[in-house]
Backbone as a printed PyTorch tensor [residue, N CA C, xyz], in Angstrom:
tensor([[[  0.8480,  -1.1710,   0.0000],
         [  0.0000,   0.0000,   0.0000],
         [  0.8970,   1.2380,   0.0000]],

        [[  0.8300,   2.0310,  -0.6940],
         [  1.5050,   3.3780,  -1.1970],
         [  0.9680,   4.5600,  -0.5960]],

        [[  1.4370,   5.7350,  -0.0900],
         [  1.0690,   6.6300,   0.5910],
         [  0.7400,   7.8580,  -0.7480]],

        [[ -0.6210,   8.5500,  -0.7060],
         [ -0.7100,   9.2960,  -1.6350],
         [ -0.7140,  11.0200,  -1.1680]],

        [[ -1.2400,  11.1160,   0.4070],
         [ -1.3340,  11.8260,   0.7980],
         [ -0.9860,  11.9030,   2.2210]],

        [[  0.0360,  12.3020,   3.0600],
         [ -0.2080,  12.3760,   4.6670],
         [ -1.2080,  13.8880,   5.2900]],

        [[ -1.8250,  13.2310,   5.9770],
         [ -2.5020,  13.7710,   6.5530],
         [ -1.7480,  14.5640,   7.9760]],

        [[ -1.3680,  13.4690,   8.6720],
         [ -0.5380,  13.7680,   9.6000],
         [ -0.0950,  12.4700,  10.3570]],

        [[  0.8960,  12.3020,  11.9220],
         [  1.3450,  11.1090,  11.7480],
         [  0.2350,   9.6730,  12.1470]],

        [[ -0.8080,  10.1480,  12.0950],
         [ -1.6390,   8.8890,  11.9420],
         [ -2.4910,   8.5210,  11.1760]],

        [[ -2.7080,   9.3270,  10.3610],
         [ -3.7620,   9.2990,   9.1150],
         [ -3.3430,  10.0220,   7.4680]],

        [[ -3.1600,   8.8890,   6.8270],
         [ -2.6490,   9.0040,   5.2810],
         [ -3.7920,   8.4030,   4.3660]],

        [[ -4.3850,   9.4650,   3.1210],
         [ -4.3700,   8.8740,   2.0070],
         [ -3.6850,   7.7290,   1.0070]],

        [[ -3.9910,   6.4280,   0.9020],
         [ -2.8910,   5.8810,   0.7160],
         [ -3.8700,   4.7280,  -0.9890]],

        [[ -3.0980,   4.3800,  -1.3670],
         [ -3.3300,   3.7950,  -2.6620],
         [ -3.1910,   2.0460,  -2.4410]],

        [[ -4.2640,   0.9910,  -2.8260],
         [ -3.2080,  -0.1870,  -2.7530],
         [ -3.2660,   0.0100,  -4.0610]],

        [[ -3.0060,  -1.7410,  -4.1660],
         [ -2.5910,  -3.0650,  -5.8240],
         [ -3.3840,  -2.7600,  -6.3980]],

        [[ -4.6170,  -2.6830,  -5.9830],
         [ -5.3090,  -2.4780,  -7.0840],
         [ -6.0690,  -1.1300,  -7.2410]],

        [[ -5.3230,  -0.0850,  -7.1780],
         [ -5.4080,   1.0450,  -7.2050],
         [ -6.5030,   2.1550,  -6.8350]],

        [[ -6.7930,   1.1300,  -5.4900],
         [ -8.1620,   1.8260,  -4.9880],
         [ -8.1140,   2.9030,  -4.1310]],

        [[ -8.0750,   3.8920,  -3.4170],
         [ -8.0310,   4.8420,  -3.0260],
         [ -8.5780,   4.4160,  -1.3720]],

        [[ -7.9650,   5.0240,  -0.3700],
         [ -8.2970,   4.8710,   0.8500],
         [ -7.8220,   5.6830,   2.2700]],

        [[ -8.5320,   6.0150,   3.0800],
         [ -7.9110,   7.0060,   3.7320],
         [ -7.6790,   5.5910,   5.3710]],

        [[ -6.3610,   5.8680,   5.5110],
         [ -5.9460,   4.4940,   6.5190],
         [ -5.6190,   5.6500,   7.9750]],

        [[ -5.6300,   4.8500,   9.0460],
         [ -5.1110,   5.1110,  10.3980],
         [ -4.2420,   4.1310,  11.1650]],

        [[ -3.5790,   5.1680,  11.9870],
         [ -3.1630,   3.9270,  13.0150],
         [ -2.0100,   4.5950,  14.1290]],

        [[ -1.6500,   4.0950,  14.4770],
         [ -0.8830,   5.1900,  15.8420],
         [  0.4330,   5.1450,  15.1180]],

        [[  0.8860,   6.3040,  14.4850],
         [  2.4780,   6.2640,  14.3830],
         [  2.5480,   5.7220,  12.2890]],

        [[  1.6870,   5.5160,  12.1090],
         [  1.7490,   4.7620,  10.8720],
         [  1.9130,   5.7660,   9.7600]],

        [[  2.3500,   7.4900,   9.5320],
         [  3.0370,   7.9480,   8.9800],
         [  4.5440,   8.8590,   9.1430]],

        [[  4.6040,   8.1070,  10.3890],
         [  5.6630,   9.2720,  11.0300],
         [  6.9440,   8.8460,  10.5360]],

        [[  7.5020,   9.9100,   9.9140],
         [  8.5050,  10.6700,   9.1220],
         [  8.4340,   9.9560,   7.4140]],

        [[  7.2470,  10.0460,   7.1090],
         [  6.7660,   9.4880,   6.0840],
         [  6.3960,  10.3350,   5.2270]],

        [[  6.3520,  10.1350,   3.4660],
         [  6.3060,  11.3730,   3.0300],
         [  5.3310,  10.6020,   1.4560]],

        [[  4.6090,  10.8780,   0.3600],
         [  3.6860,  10.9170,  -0.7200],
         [  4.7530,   9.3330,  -1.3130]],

        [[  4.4810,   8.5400,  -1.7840],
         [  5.0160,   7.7300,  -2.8250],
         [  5.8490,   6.0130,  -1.8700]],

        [[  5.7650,   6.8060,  -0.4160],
         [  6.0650,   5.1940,  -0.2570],
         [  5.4840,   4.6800,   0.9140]],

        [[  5.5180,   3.4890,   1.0480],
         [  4.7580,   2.6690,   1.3160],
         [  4.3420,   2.0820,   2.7150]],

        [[  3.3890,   1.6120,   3.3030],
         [  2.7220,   1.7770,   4.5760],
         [  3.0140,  -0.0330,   5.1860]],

        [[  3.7370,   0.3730,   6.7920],
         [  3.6260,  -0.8340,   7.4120],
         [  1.8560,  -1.3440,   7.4300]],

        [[  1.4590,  -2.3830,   6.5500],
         [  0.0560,  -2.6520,   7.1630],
         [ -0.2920,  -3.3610,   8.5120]],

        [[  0.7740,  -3.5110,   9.2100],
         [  0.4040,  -4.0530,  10.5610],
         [  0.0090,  -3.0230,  11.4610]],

        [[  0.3820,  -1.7550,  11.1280],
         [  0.0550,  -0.2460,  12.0540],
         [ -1.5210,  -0.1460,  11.7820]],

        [[ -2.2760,  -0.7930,  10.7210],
         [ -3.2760,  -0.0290,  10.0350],
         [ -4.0700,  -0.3060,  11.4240]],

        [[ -4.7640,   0.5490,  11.9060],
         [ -5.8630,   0.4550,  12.8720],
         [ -7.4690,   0.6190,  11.9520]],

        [[ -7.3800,   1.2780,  11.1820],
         [ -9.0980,   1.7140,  10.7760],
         [ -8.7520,   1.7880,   9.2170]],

        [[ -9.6000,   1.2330,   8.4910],
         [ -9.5290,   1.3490,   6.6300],
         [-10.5310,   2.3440,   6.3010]],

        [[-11.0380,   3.4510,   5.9560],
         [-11.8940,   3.9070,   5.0000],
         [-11.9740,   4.4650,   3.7080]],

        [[-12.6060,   3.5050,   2.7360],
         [-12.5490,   3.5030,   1.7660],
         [-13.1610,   4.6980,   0.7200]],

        [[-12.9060,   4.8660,  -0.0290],
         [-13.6110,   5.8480,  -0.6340],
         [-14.2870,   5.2090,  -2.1540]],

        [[-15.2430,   5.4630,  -2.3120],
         [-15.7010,   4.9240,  -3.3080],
         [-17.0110,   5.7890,  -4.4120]],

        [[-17.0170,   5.6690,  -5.4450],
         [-17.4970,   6.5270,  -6.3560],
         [-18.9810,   6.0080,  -5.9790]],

        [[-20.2740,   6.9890,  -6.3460],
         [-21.3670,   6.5410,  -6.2530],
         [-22.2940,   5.4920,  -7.2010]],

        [[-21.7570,   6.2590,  -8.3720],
         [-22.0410,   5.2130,  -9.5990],
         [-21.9240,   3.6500,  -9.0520]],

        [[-20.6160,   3.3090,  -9.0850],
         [-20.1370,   1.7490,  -8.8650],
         [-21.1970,   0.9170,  -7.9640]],

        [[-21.2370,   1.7320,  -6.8630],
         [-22.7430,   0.9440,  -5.7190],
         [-23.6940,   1.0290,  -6.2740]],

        [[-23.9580,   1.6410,  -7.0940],
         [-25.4970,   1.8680,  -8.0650],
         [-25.6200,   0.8170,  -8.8670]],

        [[-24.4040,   1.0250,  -9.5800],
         [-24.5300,  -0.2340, -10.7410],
         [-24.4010,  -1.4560,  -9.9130]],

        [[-23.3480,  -1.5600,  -8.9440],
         [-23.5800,  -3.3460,  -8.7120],
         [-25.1040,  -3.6210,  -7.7810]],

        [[-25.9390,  -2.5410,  -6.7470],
         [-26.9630,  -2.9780,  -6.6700],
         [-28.1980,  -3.3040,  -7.8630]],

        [[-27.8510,  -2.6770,  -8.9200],
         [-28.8290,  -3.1200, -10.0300],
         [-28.8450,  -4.4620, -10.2290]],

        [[-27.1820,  -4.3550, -10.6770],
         [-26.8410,  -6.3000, -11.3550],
         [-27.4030,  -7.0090, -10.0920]],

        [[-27.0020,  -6.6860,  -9.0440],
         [-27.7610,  -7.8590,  -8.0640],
         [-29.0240,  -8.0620,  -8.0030]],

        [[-30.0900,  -7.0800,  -8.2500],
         [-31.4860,  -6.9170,  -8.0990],
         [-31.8280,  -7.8930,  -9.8560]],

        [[-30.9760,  -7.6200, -10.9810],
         [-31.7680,  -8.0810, -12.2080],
         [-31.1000,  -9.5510, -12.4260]],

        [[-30.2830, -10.5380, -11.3340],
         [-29.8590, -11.4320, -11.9550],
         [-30.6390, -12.5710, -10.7120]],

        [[-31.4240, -13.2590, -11.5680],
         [-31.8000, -14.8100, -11.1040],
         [-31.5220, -15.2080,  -9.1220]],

        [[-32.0910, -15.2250,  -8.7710],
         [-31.8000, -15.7790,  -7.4720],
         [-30.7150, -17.1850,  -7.0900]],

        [[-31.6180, -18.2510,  -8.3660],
         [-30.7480, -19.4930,  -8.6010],
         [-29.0920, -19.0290,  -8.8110]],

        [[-28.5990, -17.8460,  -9.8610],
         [-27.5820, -17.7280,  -9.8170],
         [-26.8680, -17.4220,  -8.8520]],

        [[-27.1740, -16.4740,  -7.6500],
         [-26.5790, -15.7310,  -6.5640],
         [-26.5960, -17.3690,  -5.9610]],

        [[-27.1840, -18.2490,  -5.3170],
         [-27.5960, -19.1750,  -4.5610],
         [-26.4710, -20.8400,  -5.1660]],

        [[-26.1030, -20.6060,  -6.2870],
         [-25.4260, -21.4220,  -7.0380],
         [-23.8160, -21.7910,  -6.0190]],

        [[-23.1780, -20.6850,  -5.5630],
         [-21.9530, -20.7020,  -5.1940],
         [-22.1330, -21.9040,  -3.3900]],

        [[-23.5240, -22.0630,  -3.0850],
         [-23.7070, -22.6110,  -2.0240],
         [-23.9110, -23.6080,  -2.0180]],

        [[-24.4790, -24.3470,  -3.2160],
         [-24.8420, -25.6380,  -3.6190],
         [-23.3700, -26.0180,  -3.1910]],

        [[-22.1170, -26.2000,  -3.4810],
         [-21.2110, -26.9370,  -3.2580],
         [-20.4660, -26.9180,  -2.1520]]])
């Protein structure tokens, strides 16, 4: 996880793998830390994510217009 923004030394904007955006905490988990590198994740105390509105829109649709049998499929086994 990559630091995109410090906030201050416990709370950074930070980026993972798959380039999702997230604002992290934790006691000490940016101190003397600076934009571009990278976060002990054992410090992380609290994750909040940030996320576009669209994306929750669209995946509650697909869930509401697809088959019950399909959602229910992954349990059969």
């Amino acid at each position: 996880m990559q630091i995109k923004k410090v906030f201050n030394n416990h709370v950074v904007l930070a980026q993972n793998e798959w380039d999702q955006e997230m604002v992290v905490m934790g006691r000490g988990l940016a101190f003397q830390k600076k934009a571009g590198e990278t976060i002990d994740t054992a410090k992380i105390e609290k994750t909040f994510v940030l996320e576009k509105r669209g994306v929750s829109d669209k995946l509650a649709k697909l869930l509401r217009d697809t088959s019950e049998l399909y959602l229910n499929m992954p349990l059969r086994f």
